[in-house]
Short mmCIF file of C-alpha atoms in Angstrom, two decimals:
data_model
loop_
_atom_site.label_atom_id
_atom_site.label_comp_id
_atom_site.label_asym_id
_atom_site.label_seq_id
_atom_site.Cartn_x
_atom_site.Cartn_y
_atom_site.Cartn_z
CA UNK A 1 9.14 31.22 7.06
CA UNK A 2 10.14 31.83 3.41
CA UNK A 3 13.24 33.34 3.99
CA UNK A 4 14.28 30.16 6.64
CA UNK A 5 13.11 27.92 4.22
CA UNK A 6 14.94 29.26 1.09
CA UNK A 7 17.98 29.77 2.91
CA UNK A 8 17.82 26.26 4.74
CA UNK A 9 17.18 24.85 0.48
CA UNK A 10 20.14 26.87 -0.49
CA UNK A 11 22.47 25.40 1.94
CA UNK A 12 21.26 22.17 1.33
CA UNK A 13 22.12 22.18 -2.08
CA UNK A 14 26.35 22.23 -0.88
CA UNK A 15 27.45 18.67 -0.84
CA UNK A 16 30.16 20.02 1.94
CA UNK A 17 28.14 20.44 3.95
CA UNK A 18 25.56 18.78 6.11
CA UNK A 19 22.17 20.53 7.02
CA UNK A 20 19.27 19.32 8.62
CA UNK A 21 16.22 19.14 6.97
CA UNK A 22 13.51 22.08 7.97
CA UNK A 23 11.17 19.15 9.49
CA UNK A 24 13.39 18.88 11.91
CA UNK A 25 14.07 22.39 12.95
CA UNK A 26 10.76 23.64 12.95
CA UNK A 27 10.42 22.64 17.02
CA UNK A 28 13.06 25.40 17.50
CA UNK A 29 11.37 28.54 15.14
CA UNK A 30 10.25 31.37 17.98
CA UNK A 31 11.98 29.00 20.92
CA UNK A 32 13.31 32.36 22.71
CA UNK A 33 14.66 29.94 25.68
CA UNK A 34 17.57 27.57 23.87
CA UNK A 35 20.54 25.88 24.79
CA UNK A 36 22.76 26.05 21.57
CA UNK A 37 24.34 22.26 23.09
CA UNK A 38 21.44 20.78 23.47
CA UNK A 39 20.29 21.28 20.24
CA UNK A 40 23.40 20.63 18.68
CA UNK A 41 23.21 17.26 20.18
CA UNK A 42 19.94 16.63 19.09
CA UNK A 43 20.45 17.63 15.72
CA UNK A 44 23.83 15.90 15.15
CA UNK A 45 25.49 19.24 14.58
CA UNK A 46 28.20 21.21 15.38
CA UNK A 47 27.14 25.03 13.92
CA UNK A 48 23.52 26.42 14.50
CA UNK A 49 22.34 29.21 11.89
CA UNK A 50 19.72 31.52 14.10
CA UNK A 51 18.61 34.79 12.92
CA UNK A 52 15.06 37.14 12.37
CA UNK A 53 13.53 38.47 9.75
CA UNK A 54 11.05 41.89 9.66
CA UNK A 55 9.51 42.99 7.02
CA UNK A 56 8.21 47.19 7.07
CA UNK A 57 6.05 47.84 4.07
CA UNK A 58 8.18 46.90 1.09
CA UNK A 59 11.54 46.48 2.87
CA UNK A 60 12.87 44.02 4.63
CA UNK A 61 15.71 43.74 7.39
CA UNK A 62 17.06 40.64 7.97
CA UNK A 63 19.57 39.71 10.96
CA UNK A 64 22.00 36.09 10.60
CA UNK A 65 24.46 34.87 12.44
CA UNK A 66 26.13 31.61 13.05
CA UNK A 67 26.64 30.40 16.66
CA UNK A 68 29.30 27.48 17.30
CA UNK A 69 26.79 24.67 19.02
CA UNK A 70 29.91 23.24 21.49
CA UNK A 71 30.53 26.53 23.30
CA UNK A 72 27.55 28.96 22.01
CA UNK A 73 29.65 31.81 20.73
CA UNK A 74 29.50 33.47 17.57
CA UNK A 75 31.21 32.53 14.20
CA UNK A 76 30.17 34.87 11.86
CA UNK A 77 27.11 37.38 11.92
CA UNK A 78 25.52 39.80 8.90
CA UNK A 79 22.89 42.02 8.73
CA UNK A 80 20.78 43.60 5.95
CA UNK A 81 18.23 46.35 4.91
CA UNK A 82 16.84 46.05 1.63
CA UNK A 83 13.98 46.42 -0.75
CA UNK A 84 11.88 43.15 -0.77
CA UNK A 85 12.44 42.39 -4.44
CA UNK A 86 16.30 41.76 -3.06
CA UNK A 87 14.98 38.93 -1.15
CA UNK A 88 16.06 36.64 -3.39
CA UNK A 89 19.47 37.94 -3.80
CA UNK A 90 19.99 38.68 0.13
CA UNK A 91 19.11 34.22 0.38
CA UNK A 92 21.90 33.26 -2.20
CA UNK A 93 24.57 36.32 -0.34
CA UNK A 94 23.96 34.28 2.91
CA UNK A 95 24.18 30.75 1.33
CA UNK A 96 27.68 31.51 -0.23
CA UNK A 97 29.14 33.74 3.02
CA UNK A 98 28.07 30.57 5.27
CA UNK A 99 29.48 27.94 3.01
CA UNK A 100 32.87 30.63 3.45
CA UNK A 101 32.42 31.00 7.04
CA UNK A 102 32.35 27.33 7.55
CA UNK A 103 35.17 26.34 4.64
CA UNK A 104 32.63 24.49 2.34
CA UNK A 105 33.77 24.71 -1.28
CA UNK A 106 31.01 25.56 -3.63
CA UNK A 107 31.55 23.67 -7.33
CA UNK A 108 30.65 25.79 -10.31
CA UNK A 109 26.92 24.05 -10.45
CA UNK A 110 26.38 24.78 -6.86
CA UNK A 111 27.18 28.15 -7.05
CA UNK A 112 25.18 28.53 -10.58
CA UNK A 113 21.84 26.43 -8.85
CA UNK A 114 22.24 29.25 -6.35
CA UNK A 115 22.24 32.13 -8.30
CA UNK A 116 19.09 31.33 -9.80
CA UNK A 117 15.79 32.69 -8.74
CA UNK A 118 13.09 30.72 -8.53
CA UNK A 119 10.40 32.95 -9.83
CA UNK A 120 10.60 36.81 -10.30
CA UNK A 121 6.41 37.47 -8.89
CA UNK A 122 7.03 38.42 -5.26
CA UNK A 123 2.79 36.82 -5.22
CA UNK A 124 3.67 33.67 -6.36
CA UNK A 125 6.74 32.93 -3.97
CA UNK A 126 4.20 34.35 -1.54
CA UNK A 127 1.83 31.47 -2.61
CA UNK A 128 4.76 29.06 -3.00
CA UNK A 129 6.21 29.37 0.64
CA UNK A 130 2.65 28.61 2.03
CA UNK A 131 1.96 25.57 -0.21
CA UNK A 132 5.41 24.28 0.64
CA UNK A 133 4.97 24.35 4.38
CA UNK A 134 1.29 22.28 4.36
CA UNK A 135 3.30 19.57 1.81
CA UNK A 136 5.92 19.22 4.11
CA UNK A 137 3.83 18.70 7.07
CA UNK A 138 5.74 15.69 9.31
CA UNK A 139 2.48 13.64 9.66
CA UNK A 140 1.62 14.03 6.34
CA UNK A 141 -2.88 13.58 6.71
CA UNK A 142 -4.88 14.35 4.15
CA UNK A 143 -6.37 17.51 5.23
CA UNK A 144 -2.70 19.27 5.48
CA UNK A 145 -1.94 17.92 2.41
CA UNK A 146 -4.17 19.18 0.15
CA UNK A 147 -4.71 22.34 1.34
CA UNK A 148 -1.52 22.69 -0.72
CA UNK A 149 -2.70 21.96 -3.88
CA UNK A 150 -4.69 25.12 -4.68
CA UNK A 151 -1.44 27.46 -3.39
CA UNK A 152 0.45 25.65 -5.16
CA UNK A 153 -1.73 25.81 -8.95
CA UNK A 154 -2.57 29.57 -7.82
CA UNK A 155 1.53 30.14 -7.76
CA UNK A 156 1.59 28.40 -11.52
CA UNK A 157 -1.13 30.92 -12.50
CA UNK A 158 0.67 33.62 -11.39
CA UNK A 159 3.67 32.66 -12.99
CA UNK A 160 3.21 29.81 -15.30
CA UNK A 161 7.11 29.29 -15.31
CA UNK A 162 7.77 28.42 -11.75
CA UNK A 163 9.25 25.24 -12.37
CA UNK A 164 9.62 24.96 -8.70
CA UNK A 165 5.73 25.19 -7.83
CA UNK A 166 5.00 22.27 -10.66
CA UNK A 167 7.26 19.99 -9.07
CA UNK A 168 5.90 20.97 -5.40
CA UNK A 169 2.58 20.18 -6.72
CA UNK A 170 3.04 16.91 -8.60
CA UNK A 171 5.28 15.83 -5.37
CA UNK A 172 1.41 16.69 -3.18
CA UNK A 173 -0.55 14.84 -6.15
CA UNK A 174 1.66 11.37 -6.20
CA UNK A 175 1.23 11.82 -2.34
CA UNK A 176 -2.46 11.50 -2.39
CA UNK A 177 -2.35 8.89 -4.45
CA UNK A 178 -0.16 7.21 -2.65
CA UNK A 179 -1.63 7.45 0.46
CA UNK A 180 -5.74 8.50 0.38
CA UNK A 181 -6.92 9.01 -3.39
CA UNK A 182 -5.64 6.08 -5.94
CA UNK A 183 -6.97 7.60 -8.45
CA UNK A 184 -6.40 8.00 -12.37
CA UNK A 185 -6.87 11.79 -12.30
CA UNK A 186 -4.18 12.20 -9.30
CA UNK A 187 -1.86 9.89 -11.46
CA UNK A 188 -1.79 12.08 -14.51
CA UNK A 189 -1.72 15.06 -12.34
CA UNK A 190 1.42 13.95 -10.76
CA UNK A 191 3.40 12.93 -14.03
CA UNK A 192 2.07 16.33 -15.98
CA UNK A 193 3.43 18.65 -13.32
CA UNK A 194 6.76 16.71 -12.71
CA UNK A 195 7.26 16.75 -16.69
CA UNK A 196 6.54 20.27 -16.64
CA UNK A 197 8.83 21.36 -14.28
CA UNK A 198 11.50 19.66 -16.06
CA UNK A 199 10.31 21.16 -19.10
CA UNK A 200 10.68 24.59 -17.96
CA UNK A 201 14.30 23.73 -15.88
CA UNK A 202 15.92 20.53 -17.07
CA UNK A 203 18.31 20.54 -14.40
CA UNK A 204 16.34 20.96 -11.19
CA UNK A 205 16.71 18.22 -8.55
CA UNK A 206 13.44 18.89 -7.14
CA UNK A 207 11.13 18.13 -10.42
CA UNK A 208 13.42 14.97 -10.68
CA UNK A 209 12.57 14.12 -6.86
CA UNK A 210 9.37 14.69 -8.39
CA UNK A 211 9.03 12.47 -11.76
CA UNK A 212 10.80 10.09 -9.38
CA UNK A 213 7.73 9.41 -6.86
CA UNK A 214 5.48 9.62 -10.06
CA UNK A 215 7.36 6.69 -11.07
CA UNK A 216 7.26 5.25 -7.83
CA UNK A 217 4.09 5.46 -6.52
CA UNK A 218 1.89 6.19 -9.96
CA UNK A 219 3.72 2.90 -11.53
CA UNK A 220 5.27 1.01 -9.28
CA UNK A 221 8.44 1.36 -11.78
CA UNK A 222 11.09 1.44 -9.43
CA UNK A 223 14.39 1.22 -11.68
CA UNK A 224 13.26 4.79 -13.30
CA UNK A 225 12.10 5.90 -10.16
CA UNK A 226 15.82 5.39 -8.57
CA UNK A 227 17.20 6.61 -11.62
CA UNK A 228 15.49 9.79 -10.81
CA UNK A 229 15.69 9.89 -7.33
CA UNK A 230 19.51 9.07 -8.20
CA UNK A 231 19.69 12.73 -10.00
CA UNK A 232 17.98 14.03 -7.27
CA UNK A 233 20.56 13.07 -4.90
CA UNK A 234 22.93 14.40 -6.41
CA UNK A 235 21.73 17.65 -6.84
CA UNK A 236 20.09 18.13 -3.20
CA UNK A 237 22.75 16.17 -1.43
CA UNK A 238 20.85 16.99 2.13
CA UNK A 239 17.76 16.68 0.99
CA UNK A 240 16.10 13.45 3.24
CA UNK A 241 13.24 12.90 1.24
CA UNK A 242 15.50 11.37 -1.56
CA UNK A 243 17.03 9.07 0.63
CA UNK A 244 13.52 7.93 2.01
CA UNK A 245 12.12 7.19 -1.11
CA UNK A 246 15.25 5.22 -2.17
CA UNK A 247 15.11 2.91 0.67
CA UNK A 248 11.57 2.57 0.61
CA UNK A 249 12.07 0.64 -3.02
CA UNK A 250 14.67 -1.05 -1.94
CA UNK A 251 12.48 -2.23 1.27
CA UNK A 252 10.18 -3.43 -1.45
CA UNK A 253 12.62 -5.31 -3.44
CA UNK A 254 13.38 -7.11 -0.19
CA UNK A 255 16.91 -5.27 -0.61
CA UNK A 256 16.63 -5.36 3.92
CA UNK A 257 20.54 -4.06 4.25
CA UNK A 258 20.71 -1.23 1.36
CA UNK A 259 17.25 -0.51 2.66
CA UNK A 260 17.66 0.43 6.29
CA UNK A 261 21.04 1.75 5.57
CA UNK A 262 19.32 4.43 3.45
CA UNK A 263 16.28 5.06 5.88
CA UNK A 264 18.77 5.73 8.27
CA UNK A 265 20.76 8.11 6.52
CA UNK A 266 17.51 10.14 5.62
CA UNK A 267 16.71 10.00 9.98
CA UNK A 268 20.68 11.41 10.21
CA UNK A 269 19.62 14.45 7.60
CA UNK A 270 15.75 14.96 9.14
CA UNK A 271 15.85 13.34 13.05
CA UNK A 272 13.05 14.77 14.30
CA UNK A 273 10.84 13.83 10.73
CA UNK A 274 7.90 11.41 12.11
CA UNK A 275 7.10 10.62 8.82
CA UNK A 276 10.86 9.15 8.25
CA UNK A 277 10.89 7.69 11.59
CA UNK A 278 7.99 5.97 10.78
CA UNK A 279 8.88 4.77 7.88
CA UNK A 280 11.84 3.18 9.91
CA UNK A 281 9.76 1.83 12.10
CA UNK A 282 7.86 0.31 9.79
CA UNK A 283 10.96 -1.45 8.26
CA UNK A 284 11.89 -3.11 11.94
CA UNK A 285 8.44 -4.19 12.07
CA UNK A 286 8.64 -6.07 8.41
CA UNK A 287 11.81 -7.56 9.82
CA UNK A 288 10.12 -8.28 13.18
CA UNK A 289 12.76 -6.48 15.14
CA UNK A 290 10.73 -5.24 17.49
CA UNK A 291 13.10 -4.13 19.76
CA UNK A 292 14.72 -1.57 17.67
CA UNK A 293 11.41 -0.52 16.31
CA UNK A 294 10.09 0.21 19.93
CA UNK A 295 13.39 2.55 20.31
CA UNK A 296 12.82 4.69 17.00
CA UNK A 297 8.83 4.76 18.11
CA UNK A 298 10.36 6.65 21.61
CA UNK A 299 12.76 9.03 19.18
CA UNK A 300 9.33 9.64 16.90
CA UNK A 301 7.32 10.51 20.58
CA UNK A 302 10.13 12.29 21.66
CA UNK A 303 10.58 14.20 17.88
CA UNK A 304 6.94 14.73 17.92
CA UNK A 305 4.96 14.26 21.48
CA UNK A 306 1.71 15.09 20.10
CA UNK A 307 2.32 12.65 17.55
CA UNK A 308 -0.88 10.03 18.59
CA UNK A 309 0.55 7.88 15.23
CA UNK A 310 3.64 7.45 17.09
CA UNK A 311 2.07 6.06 20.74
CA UNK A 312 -0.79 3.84 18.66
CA UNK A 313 2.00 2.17 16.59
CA UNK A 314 4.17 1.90 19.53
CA UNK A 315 1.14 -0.09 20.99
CA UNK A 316 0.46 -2.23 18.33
CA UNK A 317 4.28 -3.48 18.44
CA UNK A 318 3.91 -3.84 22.05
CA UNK A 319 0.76 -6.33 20.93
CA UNK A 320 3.02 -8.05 18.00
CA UNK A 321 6.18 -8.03 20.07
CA UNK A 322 4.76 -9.59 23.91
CA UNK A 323 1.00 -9.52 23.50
CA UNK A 324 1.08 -7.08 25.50
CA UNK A 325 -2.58 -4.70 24.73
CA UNK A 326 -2.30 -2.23 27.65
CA UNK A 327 0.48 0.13 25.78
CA UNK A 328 -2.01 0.64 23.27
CA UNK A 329 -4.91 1.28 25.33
CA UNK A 330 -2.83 4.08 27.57
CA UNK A 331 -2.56 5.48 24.39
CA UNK A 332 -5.62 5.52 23.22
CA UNK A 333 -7.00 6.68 27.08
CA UNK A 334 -4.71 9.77 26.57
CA UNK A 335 -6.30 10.69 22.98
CA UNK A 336 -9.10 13.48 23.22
CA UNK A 337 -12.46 11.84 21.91
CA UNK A 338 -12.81 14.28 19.07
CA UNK A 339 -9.25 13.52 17.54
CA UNK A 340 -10.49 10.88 14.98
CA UNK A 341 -9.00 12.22 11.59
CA UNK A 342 -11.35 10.31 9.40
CA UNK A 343 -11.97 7.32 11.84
CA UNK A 344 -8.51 6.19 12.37
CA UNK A 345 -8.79 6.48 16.26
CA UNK A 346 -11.88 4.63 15.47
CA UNK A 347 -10.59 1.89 14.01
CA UNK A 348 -7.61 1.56 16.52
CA UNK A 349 -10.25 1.58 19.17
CA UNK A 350 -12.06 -1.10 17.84
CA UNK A 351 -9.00 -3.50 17.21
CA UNK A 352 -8.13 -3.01 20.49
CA UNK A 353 -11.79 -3.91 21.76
CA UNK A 354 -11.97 -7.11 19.48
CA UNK A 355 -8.67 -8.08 20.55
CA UNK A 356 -9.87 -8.13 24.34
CA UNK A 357 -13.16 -9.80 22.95
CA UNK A 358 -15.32 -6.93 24.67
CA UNK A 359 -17.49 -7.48 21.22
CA UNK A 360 -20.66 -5.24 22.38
CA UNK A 361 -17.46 -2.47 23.19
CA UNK A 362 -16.58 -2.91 19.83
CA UNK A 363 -19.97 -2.67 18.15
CA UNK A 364 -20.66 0.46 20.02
CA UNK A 365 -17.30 2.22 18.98
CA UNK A 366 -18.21 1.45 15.32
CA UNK A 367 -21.74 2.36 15.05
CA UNK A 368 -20.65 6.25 16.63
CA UNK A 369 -18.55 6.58 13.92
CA UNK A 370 -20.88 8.98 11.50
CA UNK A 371 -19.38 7.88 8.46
CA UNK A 372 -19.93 5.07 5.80
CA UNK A 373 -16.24 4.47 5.54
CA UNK A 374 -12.87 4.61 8.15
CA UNK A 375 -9.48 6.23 6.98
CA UNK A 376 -7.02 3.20 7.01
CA UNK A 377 -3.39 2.39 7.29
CA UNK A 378 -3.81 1.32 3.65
CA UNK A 379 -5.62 3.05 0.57
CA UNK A 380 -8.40 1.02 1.06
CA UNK A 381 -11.12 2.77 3.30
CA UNK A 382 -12.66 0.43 5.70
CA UNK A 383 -16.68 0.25 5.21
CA UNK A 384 -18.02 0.72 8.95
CA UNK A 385 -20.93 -2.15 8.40
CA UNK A 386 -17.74 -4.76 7.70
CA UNK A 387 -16.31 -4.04 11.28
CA UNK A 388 -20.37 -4.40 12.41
CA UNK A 389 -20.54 -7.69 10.67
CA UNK A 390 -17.69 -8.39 11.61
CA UNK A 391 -18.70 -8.25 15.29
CA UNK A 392 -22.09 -9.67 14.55
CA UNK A 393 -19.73 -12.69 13.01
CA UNK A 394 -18.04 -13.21 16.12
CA UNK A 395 -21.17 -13.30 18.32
CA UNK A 396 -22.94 -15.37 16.82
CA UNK A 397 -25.43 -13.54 14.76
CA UNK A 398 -25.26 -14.63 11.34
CA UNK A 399 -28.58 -12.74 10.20
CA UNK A 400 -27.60 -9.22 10.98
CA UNK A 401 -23.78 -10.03 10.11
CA UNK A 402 -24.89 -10.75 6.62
CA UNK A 403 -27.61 -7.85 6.67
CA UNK A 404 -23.91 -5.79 7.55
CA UNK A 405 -21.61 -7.59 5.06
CA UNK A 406 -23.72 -6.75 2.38
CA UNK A 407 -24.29 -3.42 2.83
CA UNK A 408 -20.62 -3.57 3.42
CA UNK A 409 -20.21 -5.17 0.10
CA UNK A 410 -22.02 -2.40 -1.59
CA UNK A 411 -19.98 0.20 -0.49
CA UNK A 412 -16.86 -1.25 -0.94
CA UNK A 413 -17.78 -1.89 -5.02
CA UNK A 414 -18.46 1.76 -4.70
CA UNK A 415 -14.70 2.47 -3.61
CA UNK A 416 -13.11 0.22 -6.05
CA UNK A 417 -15.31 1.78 -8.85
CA UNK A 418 -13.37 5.05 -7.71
CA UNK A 419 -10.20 3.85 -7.69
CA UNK A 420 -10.57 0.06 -9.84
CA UNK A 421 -6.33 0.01 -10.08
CA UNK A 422 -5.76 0.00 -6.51
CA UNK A 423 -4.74 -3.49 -4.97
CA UNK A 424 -5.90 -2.35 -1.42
CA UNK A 425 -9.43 -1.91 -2.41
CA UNK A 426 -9.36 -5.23 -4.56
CA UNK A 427 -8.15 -6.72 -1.27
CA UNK A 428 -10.78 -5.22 0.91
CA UNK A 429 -13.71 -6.22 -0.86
CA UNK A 430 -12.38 -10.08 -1.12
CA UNK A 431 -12.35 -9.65 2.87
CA UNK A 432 -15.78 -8.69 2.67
CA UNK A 433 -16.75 -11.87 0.09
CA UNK A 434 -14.87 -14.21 2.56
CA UNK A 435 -17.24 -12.87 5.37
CA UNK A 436 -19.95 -13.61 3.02
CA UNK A 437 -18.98 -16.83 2.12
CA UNK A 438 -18.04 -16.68 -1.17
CA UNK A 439 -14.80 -18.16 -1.43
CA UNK A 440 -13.49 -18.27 -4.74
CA UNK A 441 -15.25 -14.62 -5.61
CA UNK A 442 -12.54 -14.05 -2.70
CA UNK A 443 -10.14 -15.72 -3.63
CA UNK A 444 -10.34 -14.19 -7.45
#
């Protein structure tokens, strides 16, 4: 996995050329039955780079060759037998003999960014490769993503100048808070490791891709977080995640035309990426163009199609789009009961319920749910006893809806103590005060 990875990073680094992100070739890795057009055409490519890698004690033998996509036959092939210290120098030998083989020109910092090793402990790149595949995980839960973290600050110990293995880890810390864990700790986290792998390597894209989403998501400063991710272009001209980020600011400085173009282009480098797809989808959605959302949701299924994110979205725009709530329950119907990653399913279930006004449904969903809080689309965990009172609310029974909302109350304050700089969690507990009553303490 190492070896694909590196090489795959390597190539990506050649502005001649254009190489799909390893998201989107993972559905292919031990695929012994292929069809090199089909996946050509599903790629968007015209040259396929397939080989194996074995590894006997402390050697390693390592078989390439490049297969023409259009007709299947072969371009260029290479094999080698080393010791696995070479490893490193066996990854740049292939990068430079493919750009040849396929008449990319390297410039001097392309070839110099791949002559450079990225750390000389054999351990920590051990560490390193594992890390890097749970961060780059396409649906991107919280689970996956931290069980990065410690491989990641085990690879630093190891070798505390792996500039790489900073910026991986600040890149998995800005995540979290982005997404699950808003939290101070997590900020600083994010914007130590990213300035530390810049310390160590001035020049590396990947710690500016870094310090860029500590910008972006720790501060919400998005001119130095396109400055950086600007850099980071440049210097990993393949590299999706870049142009994701980019349009994902400009989608939030209402900058609709640069926005999509750029989500777009990052779907081109990584097609089979749910998390850019969604983020696409998302986009149409904002723009209420639900039609073209509905097609990337069916690319996303057909990426990904045990992707249940994909068919519960693709229901809720089906609901948005024609009122239409049985897309979203066939969805749902075809989700095992015990795939609930921290009450999402949960939640979706009971929308769906409420929706239909089958209240008692709804209650019963909830109150299953073992938890005092749901995972949410948001930061903002949703208290269970709010969807109870809620439901209570809507039935008619205002003494155990308030016995709820309070209790709801409580353990919302609890949240926002956790996390008081996180607008999500402001906005979830004025829901709760509304339900309660208290308008301006909502309002405020």
């Amino acid at each position: 996995d190492g070896m694909r990875d590196d090489i795959l990073t390597n190539l990506s680094k050649i502005g001649d050329l254009k190489v799909i992100s390893r998201t989107s070739v993972m559905s292919y890795r031990g695929n012994g039955t292929r069809n090199a057009r089909d996946i050509g055409k599903a790629l968007g490519v015209a040259t396929l780079l397939e080989g194996s890698v074995r590894r006997i004690g402390n050697r390693v033998r390592v078989n390439v060759q490049l297969i023409n996509a259009n007709n299947d036959e072969h371009i260029w092939a290479e094999d080698y037998d080393r010791d696995l210290t070479d490893v490193f120098a066996i990854q740049t030998d292939l990068a430079q003999k493919i750009a040849s083989a396929l008449q990319a020109k390297l410039s001097p910092n392309e070839k110099a960014r791949l002559d450079r090793r990225p750390t000389q402990n054999p351990d920590a790149y051990l560490l390193f490769v594992q890390a890097h595949d749970y961060a780059c995980q396409g649906d991107m839960f919280r689970d996956t993503s931290l069980k990065a973290e410690p491989l990641f600050e085990q690879a630093i110990k190891l070798d505390p100048n792996f500039a790489l293995a900073f910026a991986g880890l600040s890149m998995v810390e800005s995540w979290a808070y982005h997404s699950f864990d808003p939290t101070p700790g997590r900020r600083e986290k994010a914007r130590f490791n990213a300035d530390e792998a810049l310390r160590l390597q001035p020049d590396l894209p990947e710690g500016h891709l870094a310090l860029g989403f500590s910008y972006y998501y720790g501060d919400r400063d998005y001119e130095r977080a396109l400055a950086e991710f600007d850099i980071a272009r440049r210097g990993l001209p393949n590299e999706s995640q870049a142009y994701l980020a980019i349009g994902s600011i400009q989608r939030r400085q209402g900058k609709w035309a640069e926005s999509t173009a750029n989500l777009e282009k990052a779907a081109t480098l990584d097609p089979k990426n749910t998390n850019v797809l969604m983020n696409l989808s998302f986009s149409y959605m904002a723009q209420r163009d639900f039609e073209n959302d509905d097609k990337i949701l069916d690319r996303v299924i057909a990426a990904s199609p045990q992707s249940f994110q994909a068919r519960i979205l693709k229901g809720f725009v089906a609901a948005q789009w024609k009122g239409d709530l049985s897309v979203a329950e066939k969805a749902l119907s075809s989700i095992p009961p015990e795939t609930d990653p921290g009450g999402l399913m949960t939640l979706a279930r009971f929308w769906i319920l409420r929706l239909e006004r089958k209240f008692p449904e709804a209650l019963q969903v909830v109150q299953q749910f073992r938890g005092e809080a749901l995972s949410n689309i948001t930061t903002a965990p949703c208290p269970k006893a709010f969807l109870e009172g809620e439901i209570y609310l809507l039935q008619g029974e205002e003494a155990k809806a308030r016995t709820a909302l309070e209790h709801a109350r409580v353990v919302s304050d609890e949240l926002l103590r956790a996390a008081p700089a996180d607008p999500a969690r402001h906005a979830q507990y004025g829901l709760i005060l509304a339900a309660l009553g208290q308008k301006q303490g909502a309002i405020a």
